[in-house]
Amino acid sequence: MNLNAQQLDQDGYDVRGFSHGLYIDGTWRSSSDGRLIDVVDPSSGAVIAAVPDATVEDATAAVEAAAKAARRWRETAPRKRSEILRRCFELMVERSETLAMLISLENGKALRDARGEVAYAAEFFRWNAEEAVRITGEFGTAPSGTNRIVVDYEPIGICVLITPWNFPAAMATRKIAPALAAGCTVVLKPASETPLTAYALAALYSEAGVPAGVVNVLTTTNPGPLTSAMLADPRVRKLSFTGSTGVGRTLLGEASKHVISCSMELGGNAPFVVFDDADLDAALDGAMIAKMRNAGEACTAANRLYVQSGIYDAFADGLRKRMAALKVGAGPNADTECGPMITRKAVDKIDRLVKDAVGRGAKVLCGGAISEEEGFFYPPTVLSEVPPDAEMAHEEIFGPVAPITRFDTEAQAIAHANNTEYGLAAYIYTRDVGRGMRVASGIEAGMIGLNRGLMSDPAAPFGGVKQSGLGREGGQHHGIAEFMEAKYIAVTF
Ligand code: NAD
């Protein structure tokens, strides 16, 4: 039986007993060699479902399906494409509780975070439904006066989309919605840890009127060879990837062999800078959001907290109280505020980083040791006096650990913030707007939260500088432009 939203509704969120086929050319299939991937509930380690483990042959079939659907989709009127995208938004909103529960089950995030993700993910369809009918070109006279210059924007071609496990719905819709708005057809390869949401959404797209072959979804434990095979097909013209910087680098190398356009949303190491004149409660509220959304498993998560000496003790104590009070538990439990990490390996990495920081002199204000209970839990942790050379100041923690470091001057804060190869997000708290804007322009990052702990918004360009990536998702024209190519026509008449 195939997974779809109605079945989930009827079965009260119990995903056991369902099989989840590869979604290719509008049909549900097993993999060509029949192999399966177990899907694990991170709160218990129990297997909750199995999905097909696609082969190169399956990936080739998915590209073939996307190619077959391409012409018809690009010739579909923008208004019609827009209405289908709008329907995707409406169905996601209607099914938000089901989708949130599914995300929470396979990813482990607290239900309240999962609900937030579904709302955010759905907004990409609403925003791109609105953008789909506003794609315009350019018309001008050549400086020589000999001809006119016409610039048309065309869909780039077949797109391979690769997404991580930390936002199983939003990272997919942030790519699929603008790609479809632009008139492209796609093959999505979601993370094998969280495939159920991607398949549930595929069923929903079909119900919303997305034609067969326009969106194809496949899961695999062998992403390297499958991606190489897809990128080698000359009809594939775009790779849009969200994930770690390491894998992004590998994929840029692979794409370079075929000169394929790449959008890369990669890792982060966000500084969270609090000046003495900040509103303390607002800074603590912001820190809790920036650090603890998805239990710290976010590319925009505050990874390093730099606090000026005058407010340091009050901030550290306030953060300790709030972090220690968080309710830890299985994501789907109604009162959970901090769910488990995605895997045991993720917990071990956090443990290693905390031990390293403590070994270098950091003080544990709360948490600081792996939980005894079953499942992949790490408790909310605050470390103070973390030295700038601690490994966690340079690596993504991707967990509920807040390391605090003291600073004295504005110049020191900017130097600390920029002392990383990453440049995705940064947060600044100050009541002095002039200083806020000055520091915002001094920090090397694609996105700044000034007196805000959350900046993700489909209407704004999301993306990073330095090793955090290439290209932007969302925003006016930015997101769609990643899936279009300019065609210039010189015309004399
Ligand atoms: P990851 O790089 O391990 O995996 C991401 C995706 O790439 C998965 O689907 C995975 O199966 C696939 N993949 C892995 N190796 C591959 C290969 N050789 N060829 C093709 N595909 C391959 O990352 P992750 O652990 O799933 O996600 C966490 C990372 O993602 C963090 O670094 C985080 O900062 C980053 N992230 C970035 C953003 C952003 O917008 N910048 C958003 C979310 C997550």
Coordinates of C-alpha atoms and ligand atoms in Angstrom, one line a residue:
M1 CA 0.0 0.0 0.0
N2 CA 1.3 3.5 -0.8
L3 CA 1.5 6.3 1.7
N4 CA -0.8 9.2 1.2
A5 CA -2.3 11.8 3.4
Q6 CA -5.7 10.2 3.8
Q7 CA -4.3 6.9 4.9
L8 CA -2.3 8.7 7.5
D9 CA -5.4 10.5 8.7
Q10 CA -7.4 7.3 8.9
D11 CA -4.6 5.4 10.7
G12 CA -4.1 8.0 13.3
Y13 CA -0.5 8.7 12.5
D14 CA 0.6 5.1 12.8
V15 CA 3.1 4.7 9.9
R16 CA 3.8 1.0 10.6
G17 CA 2.4 -1.3 7.9
F18 CA 2.7 1.2 5.1
S19 CA 5.2 0.9 2.4
H20 CA 6.4 4.0 0.7
G21 CA 7.2 3.6 -2.9
L22 CA 9.6 5.6 -5.0
Y23 CA 7.5 8.2 -6.7
I24 CA 8.4 8.2 -10.4
D25 CA 6.2 9.4 -13.3
G26 CA 3.2 9.7 -11.0
T27 CA 3.4 6.1 -9.9
W28 CA 4.6 4.4 -6.8
R29 CA 7.3 1.8 -7.3
S30 CA 9.7 -0.5 -5.4
S31 CA 13.4 -0.1 -6.2
S32 CA 14.6 -2.1 -9.1
D33 CA 16.5 -4.5 -6.8
G34 CA 13.8 -4.6 -4.1
R35 CA 16.0 -3.3 -1.3
L36 CA 14.6 -1.3 1.5
I37 CA 15.8 1.4 3.9
D38 CA 14.7 1.3 7.6
V39 CA 13.2 4.5 9.0
V40 CA 14.0 4.9 12.7
D41 CA 12.1 6.8 15.4
P42 CA 15.0 8.8 17.1
S43 CA 13.2 8.9 20.4
S44 CA 13.4 5.1 20.8
G45 CA 15.7 3.8 18.1
A46 CA 12.8 1.6 16.8
V47 CA 12.2 1.0 13.1
I48 CA 8.8 2.6 12.2
A49 CA 8.8 2.0 8.4
A50 CA 10.8 1.0 5.4
V51 CA 11.2 2.8 2.1
P52 CA 12.8 1.6 -1.2
D53 CA 16.5 2.0 -1.6
A54 CA 16.7 3.4 -5.2
T55 CA 19.3 2.2 -7.6
V56 CA 21.1 4.0 -10.5
E57 CA 18.5 2.4 -12.8
D58 CA 15.7 4.0 -10.7
A59 CA 17.4 7.4 -10.8
T60 CA 17.7 7.2 -14.6
A61 CA 14.0 6.4 -14.8
A62 CA 13.2 9.5 -12.6
V63 CA 15.2 11.7 -14.9
E64 CA 13.5 10.1 -17.9
A65 CA 10.1 10.9 -16.3
A66 CA 11.1 14.5 -15.6
A67 CA 12.3 14.9 -19.2
K68 CA 9.0 13.4 -20.6
A69 CA 7.0 15.9 -18.5
A70 CA 9.2 18.9 -19.2
R71 CA 7.8 20.4 -22.4
R72 CA 4.2 20.3 -21.3
W73 CA 4.9 21.8 -17.9
R74 CA 7.0 24.7 -19.3
E75 CA 4.2 25.4 -21.8
T76 CA 1.6 25.3 -19.1
A77 CA 0.3 28.9 -18.6
P78 CA 1.9 30.6 -15.6
R79 CA -1.6 31.3 -14.2
K80 CA -2.4 27.5 -14.3
R81 CA 1.0 26.7 -12.7
S82 CA 0.3 29.3 -10.1
E83 CA -3.1 27.8 -9.2
I84 CA -1.6 24.3 -8.8
L85 CA 1.0 25.7 -6.4
R86 CA -1.7 27.6 -4.5
R87 CA -3.6 24.3 -4.2
C88 CA -0.4 22.7 -2.8
F89 CA -0.3 25.4 -0.1
E90 CA -4.0 24.9 0.7
L91 CA -3.7 21.1 1.1
M92 CA -0.6 21.5 3.2
V93 CA -2.5 23.8 5.5
E94 CA -5.5 21.5 5.6
R95 CA -3.2 18.5 6.5
S96 CA -0.8 20.4 8.7
E97 CA -1.5 18.3 11.8
T98 CA -0.9 15.0 10.0
L99 CA 2.3 16.3 8.3
A100 CA 3.6 17.8 11.6
M101 CA 3.1 14.4 13.3
L102 CA 4.9 12.6 10.5
I103 CA 7.8 15.0 10.7
S104 CA 8.0 14.7 14.5
L105 CA 7.9 10.8 14.2
E106 CA 10.7 10.4 11.7
N107 CA 12.9 13.5 12.6
G108 CA 12.2 13.5 16.4
K109 CA 11.6 17.3 16.6
A110 CA 9.0 18.6 19.1
L111 CA 5.5 18.7 17.6
R112 CA 5.5 22.5 18.1
D113 CA 8.6 22.8 16.0
A114 CA 7.1 20.4 13.4
R115 CA 3.9 22.6 13.2
G116 CA 6.1 25.6 12.7
E117 CA 8.0 23.8 9.9
V118 CA 4.8 22.8 8.1
A119 CA 3.5 26.4 8.2
Y120 CA 6.9 27.6 6.9
A121 CA 7.1 24.9 4.2
A122 CA 3.6 25.6 3.0
E123 CA 4.4 29.3 2.6
F124 CA 6.9 28.5 -0.1
F125 CA 3.9 27.3 -2.2
R126 CA 1.8 30.4 -1.5
W127 CA 4.8 32.8 -2.1
N128 CA 5.8 31.1 -5.4
A129 CA 2.2 30.8 -6.6
E130 CA 2.2 34.6 -6.3
E131 CA 5.6 34.9 -8.0
A132 CA 4.8 32.5 -10.8
V133 CA 2.7 35.0 -12.7
R134 CA 5.2 37.9 -12.2
I135 CA 8.2 36.6 -14.1
T136 CA 9.0 39.4 -16.5
G137 CA 11.8 40.0 -19.1
E138 CA 13.6 43.1 -20.3
F139 CA 13.4 45.3 -23.4
G140 CA 15.8 48.0 -24.3
T141 CA 17.7 49.8 -27.1
A142 CA 21.4 48.8 -27.7
P143 CA 23.7 51.8 -27.0
S144 CA 24.7 51.8 -30.7
G145 CA 21.1 52.3 -31.7
T146 CA 21.4 49.5 -34.2
N147 CA 19.0 47.1 -32.5
R148 CA 16.8 46.3 -29.6
I149 CA 17.8 44.0 -26.7
V150 CA 15.2 41.6 -25.6
V151 CA 15.9 39.4 -22.5
D152 CA 13.6 36.5 -21.9
Y153 CA 13.8 34.2 -18.8
E154 CA 13.4 30.5 -19.6
P155 CA 13.1 27.5 -17.3
I156 CA 16.6 26.1 -16.8
G157 CA 15.8 22.5 -17.5
I158 CA 15.6 19.4 -15.4
C159 CA 16.6 20.0 -11.8
V160 CA 18.1 17.5 -9.3
L161 CA 17.2 18.6 -5.7
I162 CA 18.9 17.1 -2.7
T163 CA 17.7 17.9 0.8
P164 CA 18.8 17.2 4.4
W165 CA 16.9 15.6 7.3
N166 CA 16.6 18.6 9.6
F167 CA 13.6 20.2 7.8
P168 CA 12.2 17.3 5.8
A169 CA 9.3 19.4 4.5
A170 CA 10.6 23.0 4.2
M171 CA 13.9 22.2 2.6
A172 CA 12.0 20.3 -0.2
T173 CA 9.3 22.9 -0.7
R174 CA 11.9 25.7 -0.7
K175 CA 13.2 24.1 -3.9
I176 CA 10.2 22.5 -5.5
A177 CA 7.9 25.5 -5.3
P178 CA 10.2 28.0 -7.2
A179 CA 11.4 25.3 -9.6
L180 CA 7.8 24.5 -10.6
A181 CA 6.9 28.2 -10.7
A182 CA 9.8 28.7 -13.1
G183 CA 8.5 25.9 -15.3
C184 CA 11.0 23.2 -14.5
T185 CA 10.5 19.5 -13.7
V186 CA 12.4 17.9 -10.8
V187 CA 13.9 14.8 -9.2
L188 CA 14.0 15.2 -5.4
K189 CA 16.3 13.0 -3.3
P190 CA 15.4 13.6 0.3
A191 CA 17.6 12.4 3.2
S192 CA 17.2 8.7 3.9
E193 CA 16.7 9.4 7.6
T194 CA 13.4 11.4 6.9
P195 CA 11.8 10.1 3.7
L196 CA 8.2 9.7 4.9
T197 CA 7.5 13.4 4.8
A198 CA 8.8 13.7 1.2
Y199 CA 6.6 10.9 0.0
A200 CA 3.5 12.2 1.9
L201 CA 4.1 15.5 0.2
A202 CA 4.5 13.8 -3.2
A203 CA 1.0 12.3 -2.8
L204 CA -0.3 15.8 -1.9
Y205 CA 1.3 17.4 -5.0
S206 CA -0.4 14.9 -7.2
E207 CA -3.8 15.6 -5.5
A208 CA -3.2 19.3 -6.0
G209 CA -2.9 18.8 -9.8
V210 CA 0.9 18.6 -10.3
P211 CA 1.1 16.4 -13.5
A212 CA 2.9 13.0 -13.5
G213 CA 6.6 13.3 -14.0
V214 CA 6.8 17.0 -12.9
V215 CA 8.0 16.0 -9.4
N216 CA 9.7 12.7 -8.9
V217 CA 11.0 11.5 -5.5
L218 CA 13.5 8.8 -4.7
T219 CA 15.3 7.7 -1.5
T220 CA 18.7 5.9 -1.5
T221 CA 21.5 4.9 0.7
N222 CA 23.9 5.3 -2.2
P223 CA 23.5 9.0 -3.1
G224 CA 26.9 9.5 -4.7
P225 CA 26.6 7.2 -7.7
L226 CA 22.9 8.0 -8.2
T227 CA 23.6 11.7 -8.2
S228 CA 26.6 11.3 -10.6
A229 CA 24.4 9.3 -13.0
M230 CA 21.7 12.0 -12.9
L231 CA 24.1 14.9 -13.4
A232 CA 25.7 13.0 -16.3
D233 CA 22.4 13.2 -18.2
P234 CA 22.7 16.3 -20.5
R235 CA 19.1 17.2 -19.9
V236 CA 19.8 17.8 -16.2
R237 CA 20.8 21.5 -16.0
K238 CA 20.5 22.3 -12.3
L239 CA 21.7 20.9 -9.0
S240 CA 20.1 22.5 -5.9
F241 CA 21.6 21.1 -2.7
T242 CA 21.0 21.8 0.9
G243 CA 23.3 20.0 3.4
S244 CA 26.7 20.0 4.8
T245 CA 29.6 22.0 3.4
G246 CA 31.7 18.8 2.9
V247 CA 29.1 17.1 0.7
G248 CA 28.4 20.4 -1.1
R249 CA 32.1 20.6 -2.1
T250 CA 32.0 17.0 -3.4
L251 CA 28.9 17.8 -5.4
L252 CA 30.3 21.1 -6.8
G253 CA 33.2 18.9 -8.1
E254 CA 30.8 16.5 -9.7
A255 CA 28.6 19.2 -11.3
S256 CA 31.7 20.9 -12.7
K257 CA 32.3 17.9 -14.9
H258 CA 29.1 18.8 -16.8
V259 CA 29.1 22.6 -16.2
I260 CA 25.8 22.3 -14.3
S261 CA 24.3 25.4 -12.5
C262 CA 24.5 24.9 -8.7
S263 CA 22.7 26.4 -5.8
M264 CA 24.4 25.3 -2.5
E265 CA 22.7 25.9 0.9
L266 CA 25.5 24.6 3.2
G267 CA 26.5 24.6 6.8
G268 CA 26.5 27.4 9.3
N269 CA 28.2 28.6 12.5
A270 CA 26.0 31.5 13.5
P271 CA 27.3 34.0 16.1
F272 CA 24.8 35.5 18.5
V273 CA 26.1 38.8 19.8
V274 CA 24.6 40.5 22.8
F275 CA 25.8 44.1 23.7
D276 CA 25.5 45.6 27.2
D277 CA 22.7 47.9 26.1
A278 CA 20.5 45.0 24.8
D279 CA 17.0 44.4 26.3
L280 CA 18.0 41.4 28.4
D281 CA 14.6 39.6 28.2
A282 CA 14.3 40.1 24.4
A283 CA 17.9 38.8 24.0
L284 CA 17.1 35.7 26.1
D285 CA 13.9 35.1 24.2
G286 CA 15.8 35.5 20.9
A287 CA 18.6 33.2 22.1
M288 CA 16.1 30.5 23.0
I289 CA 14.6 30.6 19.5
A290 CA 17.9 30.9 17.7
K291 CA 19.5 28.1 19.7
M292 CA 16.6 25.7 20.4
R293 CA 14.4 25.7 17.3
N294 CA 14.6 22.0 16.3
A295 CA 16.6 21.3 19.4
G296 CA 19.6 23.1 17.8
E297 CA 19.5 21.0 14.6
A298 CA 19.3 24.0 12.3
C299 CA 21.8 25.6 9.9
T300 CA 20.9 29.0 11.3
A301 CA 21.2 27.8 14.9
A302 CA 23.1 30.1 17.2
N303 CA 26.4 28.1 17.5
R304 CA 28.4 30.7 19.5
L305 CA 27.1 33.2 21.9
Y306 CA 29.3 36.3 22.4
V307 CA 28.1 38.5 25.3
Q308 CA 29.6 41.8 26.4
S309 CA 31.1 41.9 29.9
G310 CA 28.5 44.2 31.5
I311 CA 25.5 41.9 30.8
Y312 CA 27.4 38.6 30.8
D313 CA 26.5 37.2 34.2
A314 CA 22.8 38.2 33.9
F315 CA 22.6 36.7 30.4
A316 CA 24.3 33.5 31.3
D317 CA 22.2 33.0 34.4
G318 CA 19.0 33.8 32.5
L319 CA 19.9 31.3 29.7
R320 CA 20.8 28.6 32.2
K321 CA 17.4 29.0 33.9
R322 CA 15.5 28.8 30.6
M323 CA 17.5 25.9 29.2
A324 CA 17.3 23.8 32.4
A325 CA 13.5 24.3 32.5
L326 CA 12.9 22.8 29.0
K327 CA 10.9 19.6 28.8
V328 CA 12.9 16.9 27.0
G329 CA 11.0 14.0 25.5
A330 CA 9.8 12.2 22.3
G331 CA 8.9 14.7 19.6
P332 CA 5.2 13.7 19.3
N333 CA 4.5 14.1 23.1
A334 CA 2.3 17.2 23.5
D335 CA 4.5 18.8 26.2
T336 CA 7.9 18.1 24.6
E337 CA 10.0 21.2 24.1
C338 CA 13.3 19.5 23.1
G339 CA 13.2 16.3 21.2
P340 CA 16.0 13.7 20.5
M341 CA 18.8 14.2 18.0
I342 CA 18.5 12.5 14.6
T343 CA 21.0 9.7 15.3
R344 CA 23.4 8.2 17.9
K345 CA 26.3 9.5 15.8
A346 CA 24.9 13.1 16.2
V347 CA 24.8 12.7 20.0
D348 CA 28.3 11.4 20.1
K349 CA 29.5 14.4 18.1
I350 CA 27.9 16.8 20.5
D351 CA 29.4 14.9 23.4
R352 CA 32.9 15.1 21.9
L353 CA 32.5 18.9 21.3
V354 CA 31.3 19.5 24.9
K355 CA 34.1 17.4 26.4
D356 CA 36.6 19.3 24.3
A357 CA 35.3 22.7 25.5
V358 CA 35.3 21.6 29.1
G359 CA 38.8 20.3 28.7
R360 CA 39.8 23.7 27.6
G361 CA 38.3 25.4 30.6
A362 CA 34.6 26.0 29.8
K363 CA 32.2 25.8 32.8
V364 CA 29.0 23.7 32.6
L365 CA 26.0 25.7 33.8
C366 CA 23.5 23.0 33.0
G367 CA 23.3 19.7 31.1
G368 CA 26.7 18.6 29.8
A369 CA 26.4 14.8 29.7
I370 CA 24.6 12.3 27.4
S371 CA 21.2 11.3 28.8
E372 CA 20.9 7.7 30.1
E373 CA 17.4 7.1 28.6
E374 CA 16.9 5.1 25.4
G375 CA 16.8 7.1 22.2
F376 CA 19.2 9.7 20.9
F377 CA 18.9 12.4 23.6
Y378 CA 21.2 15.1 24.7
P379 CA 20.1 17.5 27.4
P380 CA 19.8 21.3 27.0
T381 CA 23.3 22.5 27.9
V382 CA 24.8 25.9 28.7
L383 CA 28.6 26.4 28.8
S384 CA 30.2 29.6 30.0
E385 CA 33.7 31.0 29.5
V386 CA 34.1 28.9 26.4
P387 CA 37.5 29.8 24.9
P388 CA 37.6 30.9 21.3
D389 CA 39.8 28.0 20.3
A390 CA 37.3 25.4 21.4
E391 CA 36.3 23.0 18.6
M392 CA 32.6 24.0 18.9
A393 CA 33.5 27.6 18.0
H394 CA 34.6 26.3 14.6
E395 CA 32.3 23.3 13.9
E396 CA 28.5 23.1 13.8
I397 CA 27.2 21.6 17.1
F398 CA 23.8 20.8 15.6
G399 CA 22.4 20.2 19.1
P400 CA 21.0 21.8 22.2
V401 CA 24.3 23.3 23.5
A402 CA 24.8 27.0 24.0
P403 CA 28.5 28.0 24.5
I404 CA 28.9 31.6 25.9
T405 CA 32.1 33.6 25.4
R406 CA 32.8 37.1 26.9
F407 CA 33.9 40.1 24.9
D408 CA 34.5 43.8 25.7
T409 CA 34.5 45.9 22.5
E410 CA 32.5 46.1 19.3
A411 CA 35.6 45.4 17.3
Q412 CA 36.2 42.2 19.3
A413 CA 32.6 41.1 18.7
I414 CA 33.0 41.5 15.0
A415 CA 36.4 39.7 14.9
H416 CA 35.0 36.8 16.9
A417 CA 31.9 36.6 14.7
N418 CA 34.0 36.5 11.5
N419 CA 36.5 33.9 12.9
T420 CA 35.0 31.1 11.0
E421 CA 34.9 29.7 7.4
Y422 CA 31.1 29.9 7.5
G423 CA 28.9 32.9 6.8
L424 CA 25.2 31.9 6.8
A425 CA 23.4 33.6 9.7
A426 CA 24.3 36.0 12.6
Y427 CA 22.3 37.6 15.4
I428 CA 22.9 40.9 17.1
Y429 CA 21.1 42.3 20.2
T430 CA 21.5 46.0 21.0
R431 CA 19.2 49.0 21.6
D432 CA 21.5 51.2 19.6
V433 CA 20.2 50.9 16.0
G434 CA 23.3 52.7 14.6
R435 CA 25.6 50.1 16.2
G436 CA 23.3 47.3 15.1
M437 CA 23.5 48.3 11.5
R438 CA 27.3 48.9 11.8
V439 CA 27.9 45.5 13.2
A440 CA 25.5 43.9 10.7
S441 CA 27.5 45.3 7.9
G442 CA 30.8 44.2 9.6
I443 CA 29.7 40.6 10.0
E444 CA 30.4 38.3 7.0
A445 CA 27.0 36.5 6.7
G446 CA 24.2 36.2 4.2
M447 CA 21.5 36.9 6.8
I448 CA 21.4 38.9 10.0
G449 CA 18.8 38.9 12.8
L450 CA 18.9 42.4 14.4
N451 CA 17.1 42.1 17.7
R452 CA 15.4 38.9 16.2
G453 CA 16.1 35.3 16.8
L454 CA 14.4 34.1 13.7
M455 CA 14.9 35.3 10.1
S456 CA 13.7 32.6 7.8
D457 CA 10.9 33.9 5.5
P458 CA 9.9 32.8 2.0
A459 CA 9.7 36.5 1.0
A460 CA 13.3 37.1 1.8
P461 CA 16.5 35.8 0.2
F462 CA 17.9 32.9 2.3
G463 CA 21.5 31.9 1.8
G464 CA 25.1 32.3 2.9
V465 CA 28.5 33.6 2.0
K466 CA 32.0 32.0 2.4
Q467 CA 31.8 28.2 2.9
S468 CA 28.0 28.5 3.7
G469 CA 27.0 28.3 0.0
L470 CA 26.1 29.8 -3.3
G471 CA 22.8 31.3 -4.4
R472 CA 19.6 32.3 -2.6
E473 CA 16.3 30.6 -1.9
G474 CA 13.1 32.6 -1.5
G475 CA 12.8 36.4 -1.8
Q476 CA 11.6 38.5 -4.7
H477 CA 12.9 36.9 -7.9
H478 CA 16.0 35.4 -6.1
G479 CA 14.5 32.0 -5.5
I480 CA 12.9 31.6 -8.9
A481 CA 15.9 33.1 -10.7
E482 CA 18.0 30.1 -9.5
F483 CA 15.8 28.0 -11.8
M484 CA 15.8 30.2 -14.8
E485 CA 18.3 31.1 -17.6
A486 CA 18.4 34.5 -19.3
K487 CA 18.1 34.3 -23.1
Y488 CA 19.1 37.5 -24.9
I489 CA 17.7 38.2 -28.4
A490 CA 19.2 41.0 -30.5
V491 CA 16.5 42.2 -32.8
T492 CA 16.4 44.7 -35.6
F493 CA 13.1 45.9 -37.0
Ligands
NAD1 P1 24.5 15.9 4.5 O1 25.4 16.8 3.7 O2 25.1 14.8 5.2 O3 23.3 15.4 3.6 C1 22.5 16.2 2.9 C2 21.9 15.4 1.7 O4 22.9 15.0 0.9 C3 21.2 14.1 2.2 O5 20.1 13.9 1.3 C4 22.2 13.1 1.9 O6 21.7 11.8 1.6 C5 22.9 13.7 0.6 N1 24.2 13.2 0.3 C6 25.2 12.8 1.2 N2 26.3 12.4 0.5 C7 26.0 12.6 -0.8 C8 26.7 12.4 -2.0 N3 28.0 12.0 -2.0 N4 26.1 12.7 -3.2 C9 24.9 13.2 -3.2 N5 24.1 13.4 -2.1 C10 24.7 13.1 -0.9 O7 23.8 16.9 5.6 P2 22.7 16.5 6.7 O8 23.5 15.9 7.8 O9 21.6 15.8 6.1 O10 22.2 17.9 7.1 C11 22.8 18.8 8.0 C12 23.7 19.8 7.3 O11 22.8 20.5 6.4 C13 24.2 20.8 8.2 O12 25.6 21.1 7.8 C14 23.4 22.0 8.0 O13 23.9 23.2 8.3 C15 23.0 21.9 6.6 N6 21.8 22.7 6.3 C16 22.0 23.8 5.6 C17 20.8 24.6 5.3 C18 20.9 25.9 4.5 O14 19.9 26.4 4.1 N7 22.1 26.5 4.4 C19 19.6 24.1 5.7 C20 19.5 23.0 6.4 C21 20.6 22.2 6.7

